[in-house]
CSV table of C-alpha atoms in Angstrom, one decimal:
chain,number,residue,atom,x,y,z
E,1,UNK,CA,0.0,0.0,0.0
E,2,UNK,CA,1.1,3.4,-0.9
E,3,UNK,CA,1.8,5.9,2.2
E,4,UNK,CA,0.6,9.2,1.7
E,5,UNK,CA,3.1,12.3,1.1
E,6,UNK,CA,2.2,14.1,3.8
E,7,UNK,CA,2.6,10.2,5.8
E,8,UNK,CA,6.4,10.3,4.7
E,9,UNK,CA,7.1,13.9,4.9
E,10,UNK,CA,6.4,13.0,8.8
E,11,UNK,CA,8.0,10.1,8.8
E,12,UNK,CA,11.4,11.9,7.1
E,13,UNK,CA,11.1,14.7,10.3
E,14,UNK,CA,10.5,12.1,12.6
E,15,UNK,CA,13.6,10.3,11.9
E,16,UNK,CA,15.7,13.4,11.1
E,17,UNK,CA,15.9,14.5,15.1
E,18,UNK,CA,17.4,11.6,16.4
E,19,UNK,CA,19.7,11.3,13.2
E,20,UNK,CA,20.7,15.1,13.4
E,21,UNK,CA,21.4,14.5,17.3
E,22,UNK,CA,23.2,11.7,16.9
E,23,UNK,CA,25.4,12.9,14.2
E,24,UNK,CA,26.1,16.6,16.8
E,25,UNK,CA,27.6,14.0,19.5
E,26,UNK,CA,29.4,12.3,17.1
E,27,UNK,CA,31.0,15.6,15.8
E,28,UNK,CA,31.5,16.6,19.5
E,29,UNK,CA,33.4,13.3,20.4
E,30,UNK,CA,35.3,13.5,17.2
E,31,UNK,CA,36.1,17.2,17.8
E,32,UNK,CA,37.3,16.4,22.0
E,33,UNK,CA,39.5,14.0,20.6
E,34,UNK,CA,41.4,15.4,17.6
E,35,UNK,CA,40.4,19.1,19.5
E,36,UNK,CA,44.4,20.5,18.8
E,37,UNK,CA,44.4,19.2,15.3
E,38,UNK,CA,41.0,20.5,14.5
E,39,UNK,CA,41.9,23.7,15.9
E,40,UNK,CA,45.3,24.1,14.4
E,41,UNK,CA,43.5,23.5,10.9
E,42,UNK,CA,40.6,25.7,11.3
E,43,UNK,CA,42.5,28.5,12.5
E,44,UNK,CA,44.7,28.0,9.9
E,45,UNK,CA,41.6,28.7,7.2
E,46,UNK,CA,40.4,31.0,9.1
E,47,UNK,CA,44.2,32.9,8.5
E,48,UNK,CA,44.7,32.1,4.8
E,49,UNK,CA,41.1,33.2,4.1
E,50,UNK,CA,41.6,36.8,5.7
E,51,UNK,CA,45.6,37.1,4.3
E,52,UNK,CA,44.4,35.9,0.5
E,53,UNK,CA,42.9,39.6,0.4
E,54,UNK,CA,46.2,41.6,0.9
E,55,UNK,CA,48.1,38.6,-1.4
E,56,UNK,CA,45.3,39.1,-4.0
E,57,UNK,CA,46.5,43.0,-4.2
E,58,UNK,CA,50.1,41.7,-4.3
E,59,UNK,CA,49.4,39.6,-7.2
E,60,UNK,CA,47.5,43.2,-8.8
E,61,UNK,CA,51.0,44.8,-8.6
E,62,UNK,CA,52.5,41.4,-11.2
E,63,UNK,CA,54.3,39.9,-8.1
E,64,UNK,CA,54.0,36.1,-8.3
E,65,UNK,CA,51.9,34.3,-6.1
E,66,UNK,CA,54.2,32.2,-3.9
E,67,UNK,CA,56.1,35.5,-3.6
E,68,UNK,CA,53.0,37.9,-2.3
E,69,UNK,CA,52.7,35.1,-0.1
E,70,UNK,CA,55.4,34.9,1.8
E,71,UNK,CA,55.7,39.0,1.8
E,72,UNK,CA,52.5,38.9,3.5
E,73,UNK,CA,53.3,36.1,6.3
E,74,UNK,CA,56.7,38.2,6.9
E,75,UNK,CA,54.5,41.3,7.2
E,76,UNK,CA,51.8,39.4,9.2
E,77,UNK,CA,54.4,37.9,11.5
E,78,UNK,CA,56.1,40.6,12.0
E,79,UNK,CA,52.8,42.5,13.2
E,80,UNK,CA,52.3,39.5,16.0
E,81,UNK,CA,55.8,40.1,17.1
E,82,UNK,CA,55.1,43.8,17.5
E,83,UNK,CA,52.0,43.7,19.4
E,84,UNK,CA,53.3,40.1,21.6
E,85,UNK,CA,56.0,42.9,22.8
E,86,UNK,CA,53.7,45.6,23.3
E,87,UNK,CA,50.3,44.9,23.5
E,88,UNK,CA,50.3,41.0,25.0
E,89,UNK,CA,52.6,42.3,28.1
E,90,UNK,CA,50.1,44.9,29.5
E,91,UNK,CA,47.1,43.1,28.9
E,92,UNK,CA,48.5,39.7,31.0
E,93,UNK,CA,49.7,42.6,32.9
E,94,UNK,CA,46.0,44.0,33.6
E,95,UNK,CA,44.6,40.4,33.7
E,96,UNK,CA,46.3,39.7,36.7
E,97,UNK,CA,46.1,43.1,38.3
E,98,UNK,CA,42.0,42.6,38.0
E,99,UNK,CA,42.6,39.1,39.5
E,100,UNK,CA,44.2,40.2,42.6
E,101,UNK,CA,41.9,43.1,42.9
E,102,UNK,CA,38.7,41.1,42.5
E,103,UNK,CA,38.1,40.2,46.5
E,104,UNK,CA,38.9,43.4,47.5
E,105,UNK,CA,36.3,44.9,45.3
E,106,UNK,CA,33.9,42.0,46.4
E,107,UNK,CA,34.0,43.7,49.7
E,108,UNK,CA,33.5,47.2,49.0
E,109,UNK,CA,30.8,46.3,46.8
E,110,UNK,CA,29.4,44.2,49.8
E,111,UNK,CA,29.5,47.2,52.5
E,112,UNK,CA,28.0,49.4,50.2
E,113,UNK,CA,24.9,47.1,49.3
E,114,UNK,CA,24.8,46.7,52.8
E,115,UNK,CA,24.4,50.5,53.4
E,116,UNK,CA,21.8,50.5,51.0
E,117,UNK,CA,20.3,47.5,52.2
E,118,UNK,CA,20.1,49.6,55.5
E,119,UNK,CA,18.7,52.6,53.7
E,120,UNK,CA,15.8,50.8,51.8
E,121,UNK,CA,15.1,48.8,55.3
E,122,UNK,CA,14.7,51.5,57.2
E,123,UNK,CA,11.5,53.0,54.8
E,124,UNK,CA,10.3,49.7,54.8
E,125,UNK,CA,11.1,49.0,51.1
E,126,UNK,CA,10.7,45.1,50.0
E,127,UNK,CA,14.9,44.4,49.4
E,128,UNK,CA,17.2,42.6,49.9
E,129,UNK,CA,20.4,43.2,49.0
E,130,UNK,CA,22.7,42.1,51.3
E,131,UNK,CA,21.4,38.7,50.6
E,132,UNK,CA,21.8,39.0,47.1
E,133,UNK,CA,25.4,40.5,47.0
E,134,UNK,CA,26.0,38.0,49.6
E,135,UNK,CA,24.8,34.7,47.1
E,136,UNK,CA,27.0,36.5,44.3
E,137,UNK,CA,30.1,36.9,46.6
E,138,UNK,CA,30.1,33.5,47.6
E,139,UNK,CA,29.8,32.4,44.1
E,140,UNK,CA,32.7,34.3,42.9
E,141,UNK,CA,34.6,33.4,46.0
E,142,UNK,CA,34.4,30.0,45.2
E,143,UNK,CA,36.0,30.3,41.7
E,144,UNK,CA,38.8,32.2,42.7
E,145,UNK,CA,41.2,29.9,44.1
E,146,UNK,CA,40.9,28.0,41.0
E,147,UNK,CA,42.1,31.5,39.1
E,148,UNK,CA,46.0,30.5,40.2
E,149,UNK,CA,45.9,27.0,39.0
E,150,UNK,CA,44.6,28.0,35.9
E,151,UNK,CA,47.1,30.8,35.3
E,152,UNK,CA,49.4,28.2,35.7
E,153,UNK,CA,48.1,25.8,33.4
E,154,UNK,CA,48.1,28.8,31.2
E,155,UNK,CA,51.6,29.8,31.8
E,156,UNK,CA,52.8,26.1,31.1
E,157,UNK,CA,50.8,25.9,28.0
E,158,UNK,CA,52.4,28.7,26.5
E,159,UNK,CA,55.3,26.6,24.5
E,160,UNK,CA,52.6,24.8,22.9
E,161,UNK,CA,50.9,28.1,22.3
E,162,UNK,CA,53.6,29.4,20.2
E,163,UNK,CA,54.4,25.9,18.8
E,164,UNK,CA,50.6,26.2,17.3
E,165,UNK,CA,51.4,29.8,15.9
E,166,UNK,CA,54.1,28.1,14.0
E,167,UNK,CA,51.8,25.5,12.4
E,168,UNK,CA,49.1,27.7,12.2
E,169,UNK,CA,51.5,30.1,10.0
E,170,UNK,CA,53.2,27.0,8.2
E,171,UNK,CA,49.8,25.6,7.1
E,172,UNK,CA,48.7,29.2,6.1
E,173,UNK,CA,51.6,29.2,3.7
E,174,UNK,CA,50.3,25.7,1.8
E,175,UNK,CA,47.1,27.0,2.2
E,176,UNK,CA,47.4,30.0,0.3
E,177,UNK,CA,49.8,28.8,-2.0
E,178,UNK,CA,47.9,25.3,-3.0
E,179,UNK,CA,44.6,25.9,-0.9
E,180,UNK,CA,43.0,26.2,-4.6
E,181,UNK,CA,43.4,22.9,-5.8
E,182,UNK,CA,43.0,21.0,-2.6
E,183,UNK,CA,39.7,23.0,-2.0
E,184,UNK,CA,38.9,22.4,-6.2
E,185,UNK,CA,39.9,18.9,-5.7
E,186,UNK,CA,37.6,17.9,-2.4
E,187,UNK,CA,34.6,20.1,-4.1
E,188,UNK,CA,35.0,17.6,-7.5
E,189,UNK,CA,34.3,14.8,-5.3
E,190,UNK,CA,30.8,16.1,-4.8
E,191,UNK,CA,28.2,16.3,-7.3
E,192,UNK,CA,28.0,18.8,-9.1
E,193,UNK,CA,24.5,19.8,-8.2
E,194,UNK,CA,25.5,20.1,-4.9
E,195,UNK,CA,29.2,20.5,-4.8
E,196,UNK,CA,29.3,23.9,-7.1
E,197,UNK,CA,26.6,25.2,-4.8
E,198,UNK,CA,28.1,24.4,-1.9
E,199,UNK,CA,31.1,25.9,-2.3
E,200,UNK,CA,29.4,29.2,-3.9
E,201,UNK,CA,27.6,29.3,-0.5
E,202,UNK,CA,30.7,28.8,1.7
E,203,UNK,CA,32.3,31.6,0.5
E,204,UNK,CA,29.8,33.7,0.4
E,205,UNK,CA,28.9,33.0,4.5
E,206,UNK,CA,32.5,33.2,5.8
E,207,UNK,CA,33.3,36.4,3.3
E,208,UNK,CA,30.5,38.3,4.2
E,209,UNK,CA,29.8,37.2,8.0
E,210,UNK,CA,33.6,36.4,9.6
E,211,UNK,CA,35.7,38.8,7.9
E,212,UNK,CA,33.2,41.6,8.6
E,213,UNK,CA,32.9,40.3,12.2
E,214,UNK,CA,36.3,40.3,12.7
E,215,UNK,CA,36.6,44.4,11.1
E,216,UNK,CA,33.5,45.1,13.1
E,217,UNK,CA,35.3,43.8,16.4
E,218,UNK,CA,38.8,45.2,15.5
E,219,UNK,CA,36.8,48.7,14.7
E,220,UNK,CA,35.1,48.3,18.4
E,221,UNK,CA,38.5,48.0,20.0
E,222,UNK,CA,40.1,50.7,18.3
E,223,UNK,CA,37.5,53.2,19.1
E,224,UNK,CA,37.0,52.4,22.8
E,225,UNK,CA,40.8,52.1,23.6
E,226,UNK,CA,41.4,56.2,23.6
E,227,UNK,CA,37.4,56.3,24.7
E,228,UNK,CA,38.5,54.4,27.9
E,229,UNK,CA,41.4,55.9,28.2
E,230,UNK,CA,40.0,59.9,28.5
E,231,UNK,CA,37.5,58.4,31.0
E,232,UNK,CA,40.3,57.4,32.7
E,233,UNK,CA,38.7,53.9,32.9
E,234,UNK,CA,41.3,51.1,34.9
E,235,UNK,CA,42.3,48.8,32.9
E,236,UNK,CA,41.1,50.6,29.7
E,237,UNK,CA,43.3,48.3,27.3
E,238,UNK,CA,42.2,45.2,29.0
E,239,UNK,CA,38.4,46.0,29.1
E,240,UNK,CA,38.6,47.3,26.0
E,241,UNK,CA,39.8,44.0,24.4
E,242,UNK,CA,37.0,42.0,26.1
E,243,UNK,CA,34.3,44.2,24.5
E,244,UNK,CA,36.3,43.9,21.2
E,245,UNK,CA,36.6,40.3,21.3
E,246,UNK,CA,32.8,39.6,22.4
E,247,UNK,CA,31.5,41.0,19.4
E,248,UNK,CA,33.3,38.1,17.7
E,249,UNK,CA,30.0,36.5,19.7
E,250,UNK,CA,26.8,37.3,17.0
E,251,UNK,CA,24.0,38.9,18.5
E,252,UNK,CA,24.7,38.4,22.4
E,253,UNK,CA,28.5,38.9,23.2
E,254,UNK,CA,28.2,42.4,22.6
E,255,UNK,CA,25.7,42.8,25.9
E,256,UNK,CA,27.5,40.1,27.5
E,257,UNK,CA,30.8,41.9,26.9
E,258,UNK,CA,29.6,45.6,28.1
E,259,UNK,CA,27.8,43.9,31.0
E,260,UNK,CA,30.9,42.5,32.7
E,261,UNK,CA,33.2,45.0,31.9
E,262,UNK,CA,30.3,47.6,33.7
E,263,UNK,CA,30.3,45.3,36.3
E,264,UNK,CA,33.6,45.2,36.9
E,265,UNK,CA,33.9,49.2,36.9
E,266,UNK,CA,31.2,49.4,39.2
E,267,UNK,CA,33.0,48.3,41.7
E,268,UNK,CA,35.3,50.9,41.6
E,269,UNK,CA,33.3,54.0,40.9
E,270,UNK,CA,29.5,53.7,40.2
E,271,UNK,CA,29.6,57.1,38.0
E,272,UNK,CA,32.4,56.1,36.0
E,273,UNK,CA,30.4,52.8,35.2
E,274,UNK,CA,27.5,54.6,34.4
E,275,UNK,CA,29.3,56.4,31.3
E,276,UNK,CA,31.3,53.2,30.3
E,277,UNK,CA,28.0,51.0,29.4
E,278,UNK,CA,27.0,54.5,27.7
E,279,UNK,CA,29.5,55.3,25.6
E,280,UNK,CA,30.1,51.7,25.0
E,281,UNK,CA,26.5,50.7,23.9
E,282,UNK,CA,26.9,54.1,21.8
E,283,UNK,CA,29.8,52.7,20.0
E,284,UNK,CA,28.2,49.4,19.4
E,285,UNK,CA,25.0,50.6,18.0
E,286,UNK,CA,27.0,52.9,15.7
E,287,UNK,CA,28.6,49.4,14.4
E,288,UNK,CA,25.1,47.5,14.4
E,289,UNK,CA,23.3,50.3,13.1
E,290,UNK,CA,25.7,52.5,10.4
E,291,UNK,CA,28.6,50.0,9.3
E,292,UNK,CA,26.8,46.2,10.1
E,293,UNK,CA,24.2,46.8,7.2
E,294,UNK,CA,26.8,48.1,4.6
E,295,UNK,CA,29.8,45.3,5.6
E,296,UNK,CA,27.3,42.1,6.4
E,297,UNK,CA,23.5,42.8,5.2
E,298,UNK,CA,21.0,40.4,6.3
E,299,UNK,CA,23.1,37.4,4.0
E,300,UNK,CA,22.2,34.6,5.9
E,301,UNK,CA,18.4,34.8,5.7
E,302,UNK,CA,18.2,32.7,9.0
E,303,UNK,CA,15.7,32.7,11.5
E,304,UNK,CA,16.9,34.4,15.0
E,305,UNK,CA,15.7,31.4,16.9
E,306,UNK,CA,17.6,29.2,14.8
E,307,UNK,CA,20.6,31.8,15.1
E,308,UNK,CA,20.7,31.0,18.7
E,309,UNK,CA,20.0,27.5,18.3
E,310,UNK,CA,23.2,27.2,16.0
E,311,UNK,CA,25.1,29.4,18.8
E,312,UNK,CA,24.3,26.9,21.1
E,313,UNK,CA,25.2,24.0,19.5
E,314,UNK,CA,28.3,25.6,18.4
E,315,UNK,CA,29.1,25.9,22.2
E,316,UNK,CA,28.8,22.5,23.0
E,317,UNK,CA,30.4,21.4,20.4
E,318,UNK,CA,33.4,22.9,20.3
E,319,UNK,CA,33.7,25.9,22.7
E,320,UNK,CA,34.5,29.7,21.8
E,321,UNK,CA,35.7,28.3,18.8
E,322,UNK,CA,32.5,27.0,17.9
E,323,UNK,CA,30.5,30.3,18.8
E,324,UNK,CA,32.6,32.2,16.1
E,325,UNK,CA,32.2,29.8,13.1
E,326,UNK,CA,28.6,28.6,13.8
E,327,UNK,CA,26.4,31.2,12.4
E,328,UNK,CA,28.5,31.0,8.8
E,329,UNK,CA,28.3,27.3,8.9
E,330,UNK,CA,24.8,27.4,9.5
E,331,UNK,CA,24.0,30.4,6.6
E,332,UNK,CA,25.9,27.9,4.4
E,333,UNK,CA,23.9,25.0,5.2
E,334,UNK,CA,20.5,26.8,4.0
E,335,UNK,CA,22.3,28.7,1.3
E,336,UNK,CA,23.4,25.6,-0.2
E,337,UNK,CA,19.7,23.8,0.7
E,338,UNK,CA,17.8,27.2,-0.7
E,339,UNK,CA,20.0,26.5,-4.0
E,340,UNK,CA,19.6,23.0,-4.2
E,341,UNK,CA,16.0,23.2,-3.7
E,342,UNK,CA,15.7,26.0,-6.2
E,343,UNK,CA,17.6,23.2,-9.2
E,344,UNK,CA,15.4,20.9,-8.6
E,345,UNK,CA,12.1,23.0,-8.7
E,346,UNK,CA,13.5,24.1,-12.4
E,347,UNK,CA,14.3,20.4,-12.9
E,348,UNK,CA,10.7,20.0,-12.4
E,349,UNK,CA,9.3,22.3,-14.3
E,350,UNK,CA,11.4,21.4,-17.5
E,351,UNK,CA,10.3,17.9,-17.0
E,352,UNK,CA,6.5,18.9,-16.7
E,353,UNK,CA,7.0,21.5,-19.9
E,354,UNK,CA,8.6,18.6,-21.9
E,355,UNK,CA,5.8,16.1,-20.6
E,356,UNK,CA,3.5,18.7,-21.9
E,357,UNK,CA,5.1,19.4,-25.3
E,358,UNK,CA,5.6,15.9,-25.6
C-alpha cells in the first residue's frame, strides 16, 4: 500500500531528530578527541582566508603568487611580534592586576549594598540586598582559588601556544599557495549539483559574516581604547579587548561583553560605570546600526531562533571556537539547501514542460 506524502514527509522529520542528534555528539566526540588538530586547521583557514585579500592586491601589482605570499606572512608575523612585545605584556599585565583586585572589590561592593540594604530597610522598602550580594560573593569566592591553577596551566601551555602559531603560519603558507586545488579537488568529489553550490555558499557566508565580524570587532576596540582611556577607565586596554573580542560573539556577546566590563567598573566608581555602558553601547550601535548593514547585510536569511540555536550548539560542540564559526556554517547550510532546492524545482518544471510538449 502506498503511504501518503504528507505520511512520509512525517515520517522523514521524525527520523531526522534523532539522526541530526546523533550525528552533533558524534562531531562533538570526534572534535574532543582530535580538539588540537581540529583547531590548528581551522584556524589555519580561518588565517589564509583573511591574508588571500592583501596577497590578491600583491598579485594586482604582477608579483607572483608564492612570492605575495610569503611578503605577506613576513609582514603578518612581523605584526604578531610587534604587538606580543607591546600589547600581550600589558594586557597579561591588567589580567592579573584585576585578578588580585577582585576580592577586594567584592568587599566594597558588599559594604555598600549593605548600606543601601540599610537605607531601603529603614522605609520599609521590599529588598534585599545584602542577601543578594552576599549569594554573588560567595559564588565568585568560590572560583577564585581555582584562578591561580589556571594561570598556571596557562603559563605552562604557553610553549605549545607558540608551537601552534608556527603551524598555524606553516599551514597558512600551503594554504594559500595550494589551498585552490585542494579546495577544487575535495569540491569535485561532490556532485555537481551540490558540490558547485556548496562551495558558492561557503564563500559567500564566511566572506561576508567572519571577515566583517572580525573588522566590526577590531573597529570596536580601536574606538574604545582612547574612549576608555579619556574616561580614565582602569584597565582601559584590557576591558577594552573583552568588548572587542565579544563581538566576535553574534547577536549576544556584545551585551555580554559591556555587562561585565560595567560590572567590573562598578566596583570601583558607580559614575564612571554609568558612562562606560554609555558610551560603549553608543559605539556598538553605531557598528550594528551604520557600518553592520553596509559590511554584512541580512546574507544569511536565518531565522533568530535558529541563530541561537546554531550558537548553542556551536558551544557545545566545540567551545569559543564554535560560537565564532557557527552562524556562517549554518547560513551555508541553508544557502546551499535554498540553491539545491531551487535546481530541482526548475528540474521539475522542464520535465513537466517537456511532458507537456511531448
Amino acid at each position: 500500500m502506498n503511504r501518503s506524502p504528507d505520511l512520509q514527509r512525517l515520517l522523514i522529520i521524525g527520523l531526522s531528530g534523532p539522526i541530526i542528534a546523533l550525528n552533533l555528539w558524534l562531531l562533538s566526540q570526534i572534535y574532543r578527541y582530535f580538539e588540537n588538530l581540529i583547531t590548528v586547521l581551522l584556524a589555519s583557514a580561518l588565517l589564509a582566508l583573511l591574508l588571500n585579500y592583501p596577497v590578491r592586491l600583491f598579485e594586482r601589482t604582477g608579483v607572483p603568487r608564492t612570492r605575495a605570499v610569503i611578503v605577506v606572512l613576513f609582514l603578518t608575523l612581523t605584526l604578531l611580534l610587534f604587538l606580543g612585545v607591546t600589547l600581550l605584556p600589558s594586557v597579561i599585565d591588567q589580567t592579573g592586576q584585576v585578578l588580585q583586585k577582585i576580592p577586594a572589590w567584592l568587599e566594597t561592593s558588599r559594604q555598600n549594598l549593605e548600606a543601601l540594604d540599610n537605607f531601603a530597610k529603614q522605609r520599609n522598602l521590599p529588598l534585599d540586598l545584602k542577601g543578594f550580594s552576599g549569594r554573588i560573593n560567595n559564588q565568585i569566592e568560590q572560583q577564585l582559588p581555582t584562578l591561580p591553577s589556571q594561570a598556571l596551566v596557562l603559563a605552562l601551555g604557553t610553549l605549545g601556544g607558540l608551537l601552534n602559531v608556527i603551524l598555524i603560519l606553516v599551514l597558512a603558507f600551503y594554504m594559500l599557495v595550494y589551498g585552490d586545488r585542494l579546495w577544487n579537488g575535495l569540491i569535485n568529489l561532490l556532485p555537481a549539483r551540490y558540490g558547485i553550490p556548496f562551495s558558492q555558499s561557503l564563500w559567500l557566508n564566511f566572506h561576508n559574516f567572519f571577515i566583517s565580524q572580525l573588522l566590526l570587532a577590531l573597529f570596536v576596540t580601536a574606538v574604545l581604547i582612547p574612549i576608555f582611556l579619556a574616561l580614565r577607565v582602569p584597565y582601559a586596554l584590557l576591558f577594552a579587548i573583552v568588548i572587542g573580542v565579544s563581538e566576535l560573539i553574534p547577536f549576544i556577546g556584545a551585551a555580554l561583553g559591556i555587562a561585565l566590563v560595567t560590572v567590573l567598573v562598578l566596583f570601583q566608581n558607580v559614575g564612571l560605570a554609568f558612562w562606560v555602558a554609555v558610551l560603549a553601547t553608543g559605539v556598538h550601535q553605531v557598528r550594528d546600526n551604520v557600518l553592520a548593514p553596509k559590511m554584512m547585510g541580512s546574507f544569511t536569511g536565518l531565522n533568530p531562533i535558529w541563530i541561537f540555536v546554531a550558537l548553542l550548539t556551536g558551544l557545545q560542540v566545540a567551545g569559543f571556537l564554535g560560537i565564532v564559526i557557527a552562524v556562517p556554517i549554518a547560513g551555508t547550510i541553508k544557502t546551499t539547501l535554498d540553491i539545491v532546492r531551487g535546481i530541482n524545482q526548475l528540474d521539475e518544471e522542464r520535465w513537466e514542460d517537456e511532458e507537456l510538449s511531448g
